[in-house]
Short mmCIF file of N, CA and C in Angstrom, two decimals:
data_model
loop_
_atom_site.label_atom_id
_atom_site.label_comp_id
_atom_site.label_asym_id
_atom_site.label_seq_id
_atom_site.Cartn_x
_atom_site.Cartn_y
_atom_site.Cartn_z
N UNK A 1 90.76 102.96 70.00
CA UNK A 1 91.73 101.91 70.28
C UNK A 1 91.60 101.50 71.74
N UNK A 2 91.71 100.18 71.98
CA UNK A 2 91.58 99.71 73.37
C UNK A 2 92.93 99.23 73.88
N UNK A 3 93.22 99.62 75.11
CA UNK A 3 94.45 99.19 75.77
C UNK A 3 94.09 98.26 76.90
N UNK A 4 94.92 97.26 77.11
CA UNK A 4 94.78 96.44 78.31
C UNK A 4 95.99 96.69 79.20
N UNK A 5 95.73 97.22 80.39
CA UNK A 5 96.79 97.49 81.35
C UNK A 5 96.67 96.44 82.45
N UNK A 6 97.73 95.67 82.65
CA UNK A 6 97.73 94.61 83.66
C UNK A 6 98.74 94.98 84.74
N UNK A 7 98.32 94.89 85.99
CA UNK A 7 99.15 95.32 87.11
C UNK A 7 99.29 94.16 88.09
N UNK A 8 100.52 93.80 88.42
CA UNK A 8 100.79 92.73 89.39
C UNK A 8 101.74 93.22 90.46
N UNK A 9 101.64 92.67 91.67
CA UNK A 9 102.67 92.97 92.67
C UNK A 9 104.03 92.48 92.14
N UNK A 10 105.09 93.25 92.40
CA UNK A 10 106.42 92.82 91.97
C UNK A 10 106.81 91.54 92.67
N UNK A 11 107.73 90.80 92.06
CA UNK A 11 108.24 89.58 92.68
C UNK A 11 108.80 89.94 94.06
N UNK A 12 108.48 89.14 95.05
CA UNK A 12 108.97 89.40 96.40
C UNK A 12 108.00 90.20 97.25
N UNK A 13 107.04 90.86 96.62
CA UNK A 13 106.03 91.60 97.37
C UNK A 13 104.93 90.61 97.78
N UNK A 14 104.54 90.66 99.04
CA UNK A 14 103.53 89.73 99.53
C UNK A 14 102.21 89.91 98.79
N UNK A 15 101.52 88.80 98.57
CA UNK A 15 100.24 88.82 97.87
C UNK A 15 99.25 87.98 98.69
N UNK A 16 98.74 88.57 99.77
CA UNK A 16 97.87 87.79 100.68
C UNK A 16 96.62 87.25 100.00
N UNK A 17 96.09 87.99 99.01
CA UNK A 17 94.91 87.52 98.30
C UNK A 17 95.24 86.23 97.53
N UNK A 18 96.43 86.22 96.90
CA UNK A 18 96.87 85.02 96.19
C UNK A 18 97.02 83.84 97.13
N UNK A 19 97.60 84.09 98.31
CA UNK A 19 97.77 83.02 99.30
C UNK A 19 96.42 82.48 99.75
N UNK A 20 95.46 83.38 99.95
CA UNK A 20 94.12 82.95 100.37
C UNK A 20 93.47 82.08 99.30
N UNK A 21 93.68 82.45 98.03
CA UNK A 21 93.11 81.65 96.93
C UNK A 21 93.77 80.27 96.88
N UNK A 22 95.10 80.24 97.07
CA UNK A 22 95.80 78.95 97.12
C UNK A 22 95.16 78.01 98.14
N UNK A 23 94.98 78.54 99.35
CA UNK A 23 94.40 77.72 100.42
C UNK A 23 92.98 77.32 100.09
N UNK A 24 92.21 78.26 99.55
CA UNK A 24 90.80 77.97 99.25
C UNK A 24 90.68 76.91 98.16
N UNK A 25 91.56 76.97 97.15
CA UNK A 25 91.52 75.96 96.08
C UNK A 25 91.85 74.59 96.65
N UNK A 26 92.84 74.53 97.54
CA UNK A 26 93.15 73.26 98.21
C UNK A 26 91.95 72.75 98.99
N UNK A 27 91.31 73.64 99.70
CA UNK A 27 90.14 73.27 100.50
C UNK A 27 88.98 72.78 99.65
N UNK A 28 88.91 73.25 98.41
CA UNK A 28 87.85 72.80 97.50
C UNK A 28 88.21 71.49 96.81
N UNK A 29 89.40 70.95 97.11
CA UNK A 29 89.77 69.64 96.55
C UNK A 29 90.61 69.70 95.30
N UNK A 30 91.07 70.90 94.89
CA UNK A 30 91.95 70.97 93.73
C UNK A 30 93.36 70.55 94.16
N UNK A 31 93.87 69.49 93.53
CA UNK A 31 95.20 69.00 93.89
C UNK A 31 96.24 69.63 92.96
N UNK A 32 97.47 69.73 93.45
CA UNK A 32 98.57 70.17 92.59
C UNK A 32 98.58 71.65 92.29
N UNK A 33 97.92 72.45 93.15
CA UNK A 33 97.93 73.90 92.93
C UNK A 33 99.18 74.49 93.55
N UNK A 34 99.96 75.20 92.77
CA UNK A 34 101.16 75.85 93.26
C UNK A 34 100.86 77.29 93.62
N UNK A 35 101.81 78.18 93.31
CA UNK A 35 101.64 79.58 93.68
C UNK A 35 100.50 80.24 92.89
N UNK A 36 99.77 81.10 93.57
CA UNK A 36 98.75 81.93 92.92
C UNK A 36 99.14 83.39 93.13
N UNK A 37 99.18 84.16 92.03
CA UNK A 37 99.45 85.60 92.13
C UNK A 37 98.23 86.32 91.59
N UNK A 38 97.83 87.38 92.26
CA UNK A 38 96.65 88.11 91.82
C UNK A 38 97.02 89.52 91.38
N UNK A 39 96.32 90.00 90.39
CA UNK A 39 96.57 91.33 89.89
C UNK A 39 95.29 91.98 89.42
N UNK A 40 95.46 93.16 88.85
CA UNK A 40 94.33 93.93 88.34
C UNK A 40 94.49 94.09 86.84
N UNK A 41 93.39 94.19 86.16
CA UNK A 41 93.46 94.42 84.72
C UNK A 41 92.43 95.48 84.36
N UNK A 42 92.83 96.42 83.51
CA UNK A 42 91.94 97.51 83.11
C UNK A 42 91.93 97.61 81.59
N UNK A 43 90.74 97.68 81.02
CA UNK A 43 90.60 97.93 79.59
C UNK A 43 90.26 99.41 79.44
N UNK A 44 91.11 100.14 78.75
CA UNK A 44 90.93 101.59 78.62
C UNK A 44 90.75 101.93 77.14
N UNK A 45 89.62 102.56 76.83
CA UNK A 45 89.40 103.04 75.46
C UNK A 45 90.03 104.41 75.31
N UNK A 46 90.86 104.56 74.30
CA UNK A 46 91.47 105.88 74.05
C UNK A 46 91.17 106.30 72.61
N UNK A 47 91.12 107.61 72.41
CA UNK A 47 90.80 108.14 71.08
C UNK A 47 91.99 108.00 70.14
N UNK A 48 93.20 107.96 70.70
CA UNK A 48 94.43 107.85 69.91
C UNK A 48 94.36 106.66 68.95
N UNK A 49 94.73 106.85 67.69
CA UNK A 49 94.64 105.77 66.72
C UNK A 49 96.01 105.21 66.32
N UNK A 50 97.09 105.90 66.72
CA UNK A 50 98.42 105.39 66.44
C UNK A 50 98.81 104.43 67.57
N UNK A 51 99.17 103.19 67.19
CA UNK A 51 99.40 102.15 68.21
C UNK A 51 100.53 102.52 69.16
N UNK A 52 101.64 103.03 68.63
CA UNK A 52 102.79 103.35 69.49
C UNK A 52 102.45 104.48 70.46
N UNK A 53 101.73 105.49 69.93
CA UNK A 53 101.37 106.61 70.82
C UNK A 53 100.34 106.18 71.85
N UNK A 54 99.38 105.30 71.44
CA UNK A 54 98.38 104.81 72.38
C UNK A 54 99.04 104.02 73.51
N UNK A 55 100.03 103.20 73.13
CA UNK A 55 100.72 102.40 74.14
C UNK A 55 101.48 103.30 75.11
N UNK A 56 102.14 104.33 74.56
CA UNK A 56 102.87 105.27 75.42
C UNK A 56 101.92 105.98 76.38
N UNK A 57 100.74 106.31 75.86
CA UNK A 57 99.72 106.96 76.71
C UNK A 57 99.30 106.01 77.84
N UNK A 58 99.10 104.74 77.50
CA UNK A 58 98.72 103.75 78.51
C UNK A 58 99.79 103.59 79.57
N UNK A 59 101.06 103.63 79.15
CA UNK A 59 102.15 103.51 80.12
C UNK A 59 102.19 104.71 81.05
N UNK A 60 101.91 105.89 80.49
CA UNK A 60 101.88 107.08 81.33
C UNK A 60 100.71 107.00 82.33
N UNK A 61 99.56 106.50 81.85
CA UNK A 61 98.41 106.32 82.76
C UNK A 61 98.77 105.37 83.90
N UNK A 62 99.48 104.29 83.55
CA UNK A 62 99.84 103.30 84.56
C UNK A 62 100.78 103.91 85.60
N UNK A 63 101.78 104.67 85.10
CA UNK A 63 102.74 105.26 86.05
C UNK A 63 102.08 106.30 86.95
N UNK A 64 101.12 107.06 86.37
CA UNK A 64 100.54 108.17 87.15
C UNK A 64 99.37 107.74 88.03
N UNK A 65 98.63 106.69 87.61
CA UNK A 65 97.40 106.39 88.34
C UNK A 65 97.16 104.90 88.58
N UNK A 66 97.35 104.08 87.54
CA UNK A 66 96.81 102.72 87.61
C UNK A 66 97.67 101.77 88.42
N UNK A 67 98.96 102.04 88.50
CA UNK A 67 99.86 101.16 89.24
C UNK A 67 100.63 101.96 90.28
N UNK A 68 100.98 101.29 91.36
CA UNK A 68 101.91 101.86 92.34
C UNK A 68 103.27 101.24 92.02
N UNK A 69 104.10 101.98 91.30
CA UNK A 69 105.31 101.36 90.75
C UNK A 69 106.35 101.04 91.81
N UNK A 70 106.12 101.46 93.05
CA UNK A 70 107.05 101.05 94.11
C UNK A 70 106.90 99.55 94.36
N UNK A 71 105.67 99.07 94.34
CA UNK A 71 105.43 97.67 94.69
C UNK A 71 104.77 96.87 93.56
N UNK A 72 104.41 97.55 92.47
CA UNK A 72 103.71 96.85 91.39
C UNK A 72 104.41 97.07 90.05
N UNK A 73 104.34 96.08 89.19
CA UNK A 73 104.81 96.25 87.82
C UNK A 73 103.59 96.17 86.90
N UNK A 74 103.71 96.74 85.70
CA UNK A 74 102.56 96.75 84.80
C UNK A 74 102.99 96.43 83.38
N UNK A 75 102.04 95.97 82.60
CA UNK A 75 102.25 95.82 81.16
C UNK A 75 101.08 96.48 80.45
N UNK A 76 101.35 97.03 79.28
CA UNK A 76 100.31 97.66 78.46
C UNK A 76 100.28 96.95 77.11
N UNK A 77 99.13 96.46 76.71
CA UNK A 77 98.98 95.83 75.40
C UNK A 77 97.88 96.53 74.62
N UNK A 78 98.06 96.56 73.30
CA UNK A 78 97.01 97.06 72.40
C UNK A 78 96.08 95.89 72.11
N UNK A 79 94.77 96.08 72.21
CA UNK A 79 93.84 94.98 71.89
C UNK A 79 93.33 95.10 70.46
N UNK B 1 102.58 73.95 84.96
CA UNK B 1 101.92 74.75 83.93
C UNK B 1 101.23 75.95 84.60
N UNK B 2 101.29 77.10 83.92
CA UNK B 2 100.68 78.29 84.51
C UNK B 2 99.43 78.68 83.74
N UNK B 3 98.39 79.01 84.48
CA UNK B 3 97.14 79.46 83.89
C UNK B 3 96.94 80.93 84.22
N UNK B 4 96.38 81.66 83.28
CA UNK B 4 95.95 83.02 83.58
C UNK B 4 94.44 83.06 83.51
N UNK B 5 93.82 83.36 84.64
CA UNK B 5 92.36 83.46 84.72
C UNK B 5 92.03 84.95 84.82
N UNK B 6 91.25 85.44 83.87
CA UNK B 6 90.87 86.86 83.85
C UNK B 6 89.37 86.96 84.08
N UNK B 7 88.98 87.82 84.99
CA UNK B 7 87.57 87.94 85.37
C UNK B 7 87.13 89.39 85.20
N UNK B 8 86.06 89.58 84.44
CA UNK B 8 85.51 90.93 84.23
C UNK B 8 84.03 90.94 84.56
N UNK B 9 83.51 92.09 84.99
CA UNK B 9 82.05 92.19 85.12
C UNK B 9 81.41 92.00 83.75
N UNK B 10 80.27 91.30 83.71
CA UNK B 10 79.60 91.11 82.42
C UNK B 10 79.14 92.45 81.86
N UNK B 11 78.96 92.49 80.53
CA UNK B 11 78.46 93.70 79.89
C UNK B 11 77.13 94.07 80.55
N UNK B 12 76.95 95.33 80.85
CA UNK B 12 75.71 95.78 81.48
C UNK B 12 75.78 95.84 83.00
N UNK B 13 76.78 95.16 83.58
CA UNK B 13 76.94 95.22 85.04
C UNK B 13 77.76 96.47 85.36
N UNK B 14 77.29 97.24 86.33
CA UNK B 14 77.98 98.48 86.69
C UNK B 14 79.40 98.20 87.15
N UNK B 15 80.32 99.10 86.81
CA UNK B 15 81.72 98.96 87.19
C UNK B 15 82.17 100.30 87.77
N UNK B 16 81.81 100.56 89.05
CA UNK B 16 82.10 101.88 89.63
C UNK B 16 83.59 102.19 89.68
N UNK B 17 84.42 101.15 89.85
CA UNK B 17 85.87 101.38 89.88
C UNK B 17 86.35 101.89 88.51
N UNK B 18 85.80 101.30 87.45
CA UNK B 18 86.14 101.76 86.11
C UNK B 18 85.71 103.20 85.88
N UNK B 19 84.51 103.54 86.35
CA UNK B 19 84.02 104.92 86.21
C UNK B 19 84.92 105.89 86.96
N UNK B 20 85.36 105.49 88.15
CA UNK B 20 86.24 106.36 88.95
C UNK B 20 87.56 106.59 88.23
N UNK B 21 88.07 105.53 87.59
CA UNK B 21 89.34 105.67 86.85
C UNK B 21 89.15 106.60 85.65
N UNK B 22 88.01 106.46 84.95
CA UNK B 22 87.71 107.37 83.83
C UNK B 22 87.79 108.82 84.26
N UNK B 23 87.11 109.11 85.37
CA UNK B 23 87.10 110.50 85.86
C UNK B 23 88.49 110.94 86.29
N UNK B 24 89.21 110.05 86.97
CA UNK B 24 90.54 110.41 87.47
C UNK B 24 91.50 110.67 86.31
N UNK B 25 91.41 109.86 85.24
CA UNK B 25 92.30 110.07 84.09
C UNK B 25 92.00 111.41 83.44
N UNK B 26 90.71 111.74 83.33
CA UNK B 26 90.34 113.05 82.79
C UNK B 26 90.91 114.17 83.66
N UNK B 27 90.81 114.00 84.97
CA UNK B 27 91.32 115.00 85.92
C UNK B 27 92.83 115.16 85.83
N UNK B 28 93.52 114.10 85.43
CA UNK B 28 94.99 114.17 85.29
C UNK B 28 95.40 114.75 83.95
N UNK B 29 94.42 115.09 83.10
CA UNK B 29 94.73 115.73 81.84
C UNK B 29 94.80 114.80 80.64
N UNK B 30 94.44 113.53 80.81
CA UNK B 30 94.43 112.63 79.66
C UNK B 30 93.17 112.90 78.84
N UNK B 31 93.38 113.29 77.58
CA UNK B 31 92.24 113.59 76.72
C UNK B 31 91.86 112.35 75.92
N UNK B 32 90.59 112.28 75.52
CA UNK B 32 90.15 111.20 74.63
C UNK B 32 90.01 109.85 75.29
N UNK B 33 89.84 109.84 76.62
CA UNK B 33 89.65 108.57 77.32
C UNK B 33 88.18 108.18 77.26
N UNK B 34 87.89 107.00 76.75
CA UNK B 34 86.53 106.49 76.69
C UNK B 34 86.25 105.60 77.88
N UNK B 35 85.50 104.54 77.63
CA UNK B 35 85.11 103.67 78.74
C UNK B 35 86.31 102.94 79.35
N UNK B 36 86.29 102.79 80.66
CA UNK B 36 87.29 101.98 81.37
C UNK B 36 86.56 100.85 82.08
N UNK B 37 87.01 99.61 81.87
CA UNK B 37 86.44 98.46 82.57
C UNK B 37 87.55 97.84 83.40
N UNK B 38 87.23 97.47 84.62
CA UNK B 38 88.26 96.89 85.48
C UNK B 38 87.92 95.44 85.80
N UNK B 39 88.95 94.64 85.92
CA UNK B 39 88.77 93.23 86.24
C UNK B 39 89.91 92.73 87.09
N UNK B 40 89.85 91.43 87.35
CA UNK B 40 90.87 90.77 88.17
C UNK B 40 91.60 89.77 87.30
N UNK B 41 92.85 89.54 87.62
CA UNK B 41 93.60 88.53 86.89
C UNK B 41 94.38 87.70 87.90
N UNK B 42 94.37 86.39 87.70
CA UNK B 42 95.06 85.48 88.61
C UNK B 42 95.94 84.55 87.81
N UNK B 43 97.20 84.42 88.23
CA UNK B 43 98.12 83.45 87.63
C UNK B 43 98.15 82.26 88.59
N UNK B 44 97.75 81.10 88.11
CA UNK B 44 97.65 79.91 88.97
C UNK B 44 98.60 78.84 88.43
N UNK B 45 99.52 78.41 89.26
CA UNK B 45 100.40 77.30 88.89
C UNK B 45 99.72 75.99 89.21
N UNK B 46 99.64 75.11 88.22
CA UNK B 46 99.03 73.79 88.46
C UNK B 46 100.03 72.72 88.06
N UNK B 47 99.91 71.56 88.72
CA UNK B 47 100.83 70.45 88.45
C UNK B 47 100.49 69.78 87.12
N UNK B 48 99.25 69.86 86.70
CA UNK B 48 98.79 69.23 85.46
C UNK B 48 99.67 69.67 84.28
N UNK B 49 100.07 68.71 83.45
CA UNK B 49 100.94 69.05 82.32
C UNK B 49 100.24 68.97 80.97
N UNK B 50 99.03 68.43 80.96
CA UNK B 50 98.26 68.39 79.71
C UNK B 50 97.50 69.71 79.57
N UNK B 51 97.72 70.42 78.45
CA UNK B 51 97.16 71.77 78.31
C UNK B 51 95.64 71.77 78.39
N UNK B 52 95.00 70.83 77.72
CA UNK B 52 93.53 70.82 77.70
C UNK B 52 92.98 70.54 79.10
N UNK B 53 93.61 69.59 79.80
CA UNK B 53 93.12 69.28 81.15
C UNK B 53 93.41 70.43 82.11
N UNK B 54 94.57 71.08 81.94
CA UNK B 54 94.90 72.23 82.80
C UNK B 54 93.88 73.35 82.59
N UNK B 55 93.52 73.59 81.33
CA UNK B 55 92.56 74.64 81.03
C UNK B 55 91.20 74.31 81.64
N UNK B 56 90.80 73.04 81.54
CA UNK B 56 89.52 72.61 82.11
C UNK B 56 89.53 72.80 83.63
N UNK B 57 90.69 72.49 84.24
CA UNK B 57 90.82 72.67 85.69
C UNK B 57 90.68 74.16 86.05
N UNK B 58 91.32 75.01 85.26
CA UNK B 58 91.22 76.45 85.50
C UNK B 58 89.79 76.95 85.37
N UNK B 59 89.06 76.41 84.41
CA UNK B 59 87.66 76.82 84.24
C UNK B 59 86.81 76.39 85.43
N UNK B 60 87.12 75.19 85.95
CA UNK B 60 86.38 74.73 87.13
C UNK B 60 86.70 75.62 88.35
N UNK B 61 87.98 75.98 88.48
CA UNK B 61 88.37 76.89 89.58
C UNK B 61 87.63 78.22 89.48
N UNK B 62 87.52 78.72 88.24
CA UNK B 62 86.85 80.01 88.04
C UNK B 62 85.38 79.90 88.41
N UNK B 63 84.73 78.81 87.96
CA UNK B 63 83.30 78.65 88.27
C UNK B 63 83.05 78.48 89.76
N UNK B 64 83.96 77.76 90.43
CA UNK B 64 83.73 77.45 91.84
C UNK B 64 84.21 78.53 92.80
N UNK B 65 85.23 79.28 92.41
CA UNK B 65 85.83 80.20 93.40
C UNK B 65 86.19 81.57 92.83
N UNK B 66 86.83 81.60 91.65
CA UNK B 66 87.50 82.84 91.26
C UNK B 66 86.56 83.87 90.66
N UNK B 67 85.44 83.42 90.10
CA UNK B 67 84.50 84.35 89.48
C UNK B 67 83.11 84.14 90.07
N UNK B 68 82.35 85.19 90.11
CA UNK B 68 80.92 85.10 90.43
C UNK B 68 80.20 85.13 89.09
N UNK B 69 79.84 83.95 88.61
CA UNK B 69 79.36 83.86 87.22
C UNK B 69 77.98 84.49 87.01
N UNK B 70 77.33 84.91 88.09
CA UNK B 70 76.07 85.64 87.92
C UNK B 70 76.35 87.02 87.30
N UNK B 71 77.42 87.64 87.75
CA UNK B 71 77.70 89.01 87.30
C UNK B 71 79.05 89.15 86.59
N UNK B 72 79.83 88.06 86.56
CA UNK B 72 81.17 88.16 85.97
C UNK B 72 81.37 87.07 84.92
N UNK B 73 82.16 87.40 83.90
CA UNK B 73 82.57 86.38 82.94
C UNK B 73 84.07 86.18 83.10
N UNK B 74 84.56 85.04 82.66
CA UNK B 74 85.99 84.77 82.84
C UNK B 74 86.57 84.12 81.59
N UNK B 75 87.88 84.25 81.44
CA UNK B 75 88.61 83.51 80.41
C UNK B 75 89.80 82.84 81.07
N UNK B 76 90.17 81.68 80.55
CA UNK B 76 91.33 80.95 81.07
C UNK B 76 92.30 80.74 79.91
N UNK B 77 93.54 81.16 80.09
CA UNK B 77 94.57 80.95 79.07
C UNK B 77 95.73 80.18 79.68
N UNK B 78 96.38 79.38 78.83
CA UNK B 78 97.62 78.70 79.24
C UNK B 78 98.77 79.66 78.95
N UNK B 79 99.67 79.84 79.91
CA UNK B 79 100.82 80.73 79.67
C UNK B 79 102.05 79.92 79.23
#
């Protein structure tokens, strides 16, 4: 089973990479670009075949390793 | 309109960050973890209101700035 774990900075946390992309897109001539937020995404293969248990495992992975929950929020989806 | 641009290394391209996460998850006691692939995800707000044109704009942004299409593939979704 494959999990997709997506990690973004929480609302209100600065995202300098996103700001840099905003400016760069403007510089490349893209008009009408608003806010850009950047995050990380991880596809994790797990042996678990029960969807609910696999998702719970992914959430535990995110809390323990993949996300810094002080400043980041995460979502786990089954693919 | 919001676009989600997801960028992953192409199949066959080394992903050392993913390998490090695999090892770290094993070290934390997670059993049955297979391959881990890591990528980037960007949420881009655009003024365009036509979904097809917004998606095309996102694809152009990915080709020009957000992805290195030599080693990375990308997908653009409307949120």
